């Protein structure tokens, strides 16, 4: 799994939720109450989906906040795993 790449939460938001429904940044921001600058930052990979954004996105798109936090966590873990590959390989397990 160490070489796996995951799409960013912003890519998923844009491709699977916004593009398929014809939703603009402005419309998502207006309808969900998430500031447009935050939506834009998430889409560009400069901001993470936090608990508040997850709740608002879930309400707007009719899914669970855990979905949004889960894709953010999976992405963060994949990025850290890639970044720390050498350091992690030097840690011996006690089990």
PDB file of C-alpha atoms in Angstrom:
ATOM      1  CA  UNK A   1       0.000   0.000   0.000  1.00  0.00           C
ATOM      2  CA  UNK A   2       2.987   2.305   0.404  1.00  0.00           C
ATOM      3  CA  UNK A   3       3.072   3.246  -3.289  1.00  0.00           C
ATOM      4  CA  UNK A   4      -0.654   3.849  -3.573  1.00  0.00           C
ATOM      5  CA  UNK A   5      -1.886   7.266  -4.522  1.00  0.00           C
ATOM      6  CA  UNK A   6      -5.291   8.508  -3.556  1.00  0.00           C
ATOM      7  CA  UNK A   7      -7.178  11.321  -5.233  1.00  0.00           C
ATOM      8  CA  UNK A   8      -7.264  14.419  -3.092  1.00  0.00           C
ATOM      9  CA  UNK A   9     -10.514  15.264  -1.315  1.00  0.00           C
ATOM     10  CA  UNK A  10     -10.765  18.291  -3.595  1.00  0.00           C
ATOM     11  CA  UNK A  11     -10.519  16.108  -6.707  1.00  0.00           C
ATOM     12  CA  UNK A  12     -13.280  13.859  -5.392  1.00  0.00           C
ATOM     13  CA  UNK A  13     -15.458  16.842  -4.476  1.00  0.00           C
ATOM     14  CA  UNK A  14     -14.996  18.410  -7.899  1.00  0.00           C
ATOM     15  CA  UNK A  15     -15.248  15.308 -10.124  1.00  0.00           C
ATOM     16  CA  UNK A  16     -17.799  13.169  -8.292  1.00  0.00           C
ATOM     17  CA  UNK A  17     -20.027  15.801  -6.754  1.00  0.00           C
ATOM     18  CA  UNK A  18     -19.718  19.225  -8.365  1.00  0.00           C
ATOM     19  CA  UNK A  19     -19.015  18.452 -12.039  1.00  0.00           C
ATOM     20  CA  UNK A  20     -21.631  15.705 -12.249  1.00  0.00           C
ATOM     21  CA  UNK A  21     -24.287  18.089 -10.944  1.00  0.00           C
ATOM     22  CA  UNK A  22     -23.108  21.278 -12.650  1.00  0.00           C
ATOM     23  CA  UNK A  23     -22.390  22.964  -9.311  1.00  0.00           C
ATOM     24  CA  UNK A  24     -20.021  25.942  -9.261  1.00  0.00           C
ATOM     25  CA  UNK A  25     -17.828  27.029  -6.362  1.00  0.00           C
ATOM     26  CA  UNK A  26     -20.127  30.014  -5.859  1.00  0.00           C
ATOM     27  CA  UNK A  27     -23.272  27.865  -5.753  1.00  0.00           C
ATOM     28  CA  UNK A  28     -21.751  25.317  -3.360  1.00  0.00           C
ATOM     29  CA  UNK A  29     -20.574  28.130  -1.096  1.00  0.00           C
ATOM     30  CA  UNK A  30     -23.924  29.923  -1.167  1.00  0.00           C
ATOM     31  CA  UNK A  31     -26.047  26.812  -0.673  1.00  0.00           C
ATOM     32  CA  UNK A  32     -23.888  25.125   1.982  1.00  0.00           C
ATOM     33  CA  UNK A  33     -22.629  28.124   3.931  1.00  0.00           C
ATOM     34  CA  UNK A  34     -18.995  27.123   3.371  1.00  0.00           C
ATOM     35  CA  UNK A  35     -17.020  30.244   2.402  1.00  0.00           C
ATOM     36  CA  UNK A  36     -16.068  30.265  -1.286  1.00  0.00           C
ATOM     37  CA  UNK A  37     -12.415  30.763  -0.341  1.00  0.00           C
ATOM     38  CA  UNK A  38     -12.519  27.555   1.712  1.00  0.00           C
ATOM     39  CA  UNK A  39     -14.233  25.603  -1.086  1.00  0.00           C
ATOM     40  CA  UNK A  40     -11.656  26.904  -3.541  1.00  0.00           C
ATOM     41  CA  UNK A  41      -8.819  25.976  -1.179  1.00  0.00           C
ATOM     42  CA  UNK A  42     -10.180  22.439  -0.769  1.00  0.00           C
ATOM     43  CA  UNK A  43     -10.473  22.051  -4.540  1.00  0.00           C
ATOM     44  CA  UNK A  44      -6.868  23.246  -5.028  1.00  0.00           C
ATOM     45  CA  UNK A  45      -5.560  20.988  -2.256  1.00  0.00           C
ATOM     46  CA  UNK A  46      -4.547  23.944  -0.096  1.00  0.00           C
ATOM     47  CA  UNK A  47      -7.160  23.367   2.608  1.00  0.00           C
ATOM     48  CA  UNK A  48      -8.327  20.224   4.350  1.00  0.00           C
ATOM     49  CA  UNK A  49     -11.905  19.168   4.901  1.00  0.00           C
ATOM     50  CA  UNK A  50     -12.510  19.847   8.580  1.00  0.00           C
ATOM     51  CA  UNK A  51     -15.430  18.723  10.741  1.00  0.00           C
ATOM     52  CA  UNK A  52     -17.545  21.785   9.961  1.00  0.00           C
ATOM     53  CA  UNK A  53     -17.035  21.453   6.214  1.00  0.00           C
ATOM     54  CA  UNK A  54     -17.744  17.710   6.444  1.00  0.00           C
ATOM     55  CA  UNK A  55     -21.057  18.379   8.182  1.00  0.00           C
ATOM     56  CA  UNK A  56     -22.068  20.999   5.626  1.00  0.00           C
ATOM     57  CA  UNK A  57     -20.988  18.930   2.610  1.00  0.00           C
ATOM     58  CA  UNK A  58     -22.808  15.880   3.973  1.00  0.00           C
ATOM     59  CA  UNK A  59     -26.007  17.831   4.481  1.00  0.00           C
ATOM     60  CA  UNK A  60     -25.783  19.401   1.030  1.00  0.00           C
ATOM     61  CA  UNK A  61     -24.947  16.236  -0.912  1.00  0.00           C
ATOM     62  CA  UNK A  62     -27.071  13.868   1.202  1.00  0.00           C
ATOM     63  CA  UNK A  63     -24.320  11.657   2.557  1.00  0.00           C
ATOM     64  CA  UNK A  64     -22.469  11.267   5.866  1.00  0.00           C
ATOM     65  CA  UNK A  65     -19.888  13.616   7.398  1.00  0.00           C
ATOM     66  CA  UNK A  66     -17.800  10.511   8.091  1.00  0.00           C
ATOM     67  CA  UNK A  67     -17.481  10.047   4.336  1.00  0.00           C
ATOM     68  CA  UNK A  68     -15.824  13.450   3.942  1.00  0.00           C
ATOM     69  CA  UNK A  69     -13.593  13.065   6.977  1.00  0.00           C
ATOM     70  CA  UNK A  70     -12.709   9.550   5.837  1.00  0.00           C
ATOM     71  CA  UNK A  71     -11.498  10.636   2.408  1.00  0.00           C
ATOM     72  CA  UNK A  72      -9.470  13.407   4.030  1.00  0.00           C
ATOM     73  CA  UNK A  73      -7.923  10.977   6.527  1.00  0.00           C
ATOM     74  CA  UNK A  74      -7.137   8.362   3.856  1.00  0.00           C
ATOM     75  CA  UNK A  75      -5.480  11.015   1.719  1.00  0.00           C
ATOM     76  CA  UNK A  76      -3.475  12.398   4.660  1.00  0.00           C
ATOM     77  CA  UNK A  77      -2.291   8.910   5.645  1.00  0.00           C
ATOM     78  CA  UNK A  78      -1.241   8.100   2.088  1.00  0.00           C
ATOM     79  CA  UNK A  79       0.707  11.352   1.841  1.00  0.00           C
ATOM     80  CA  UNK A  80       2.438  10.818   5.183  1.00  0.00           C
ATOM     81  CA  UNK A  81       3.181   7.180   4.366  1.00  0.00           C
ATOM     82  CA  UNK A  82       4.875   8.297   1.170  1.00  0.00           C
ATOM     83  CA  UNK A  83       6.769  11.094   2.931  1.00  0.00           C
ATOM     84  CA  UNK A  84       7.928   8.889   5.819  1.00  0.00           C
ATOM     85  CA  UNK A  85       8.740   5.705   3.891  1.00  0.00           C
ATOM     86  CA  UNK A  86      12.427   5.653   4.842  1.00  0.00           C
ATOM     87  CA  UNK A  87      11.891   6.656   8.471  1.00  0.00           C
ATOM     88  CA  UNK A  88       9.111   4.103   8.986  1.00  0.00           C
ATOM     89  CA  UNK A  89      11.197   1.300   7.508  1.00  0.00           C
ATOM     90  CA  UNK A  90      13.769   1.843  10.279  1.00  0.00           C
ATOM     91  CA  UNK A  91      11.260   1.391  13.114  1.00  0.00           C
ATOM     92  CA  UNK A  92      11.158  -2.118  14.553  1.00  0.00           C
ATOM     93  CA  UNK A  93       7.865  -3.434  15.840  1.00  0.00           C
ATOM     94  CA  UNK A  94       7.713  -4.681  19.434  1.00  0.00           C
ATOM     95  CA  UNK A  95       5.047  -7.279  18.627  1.00  0.00           C
TER      96      UNK A  95
END
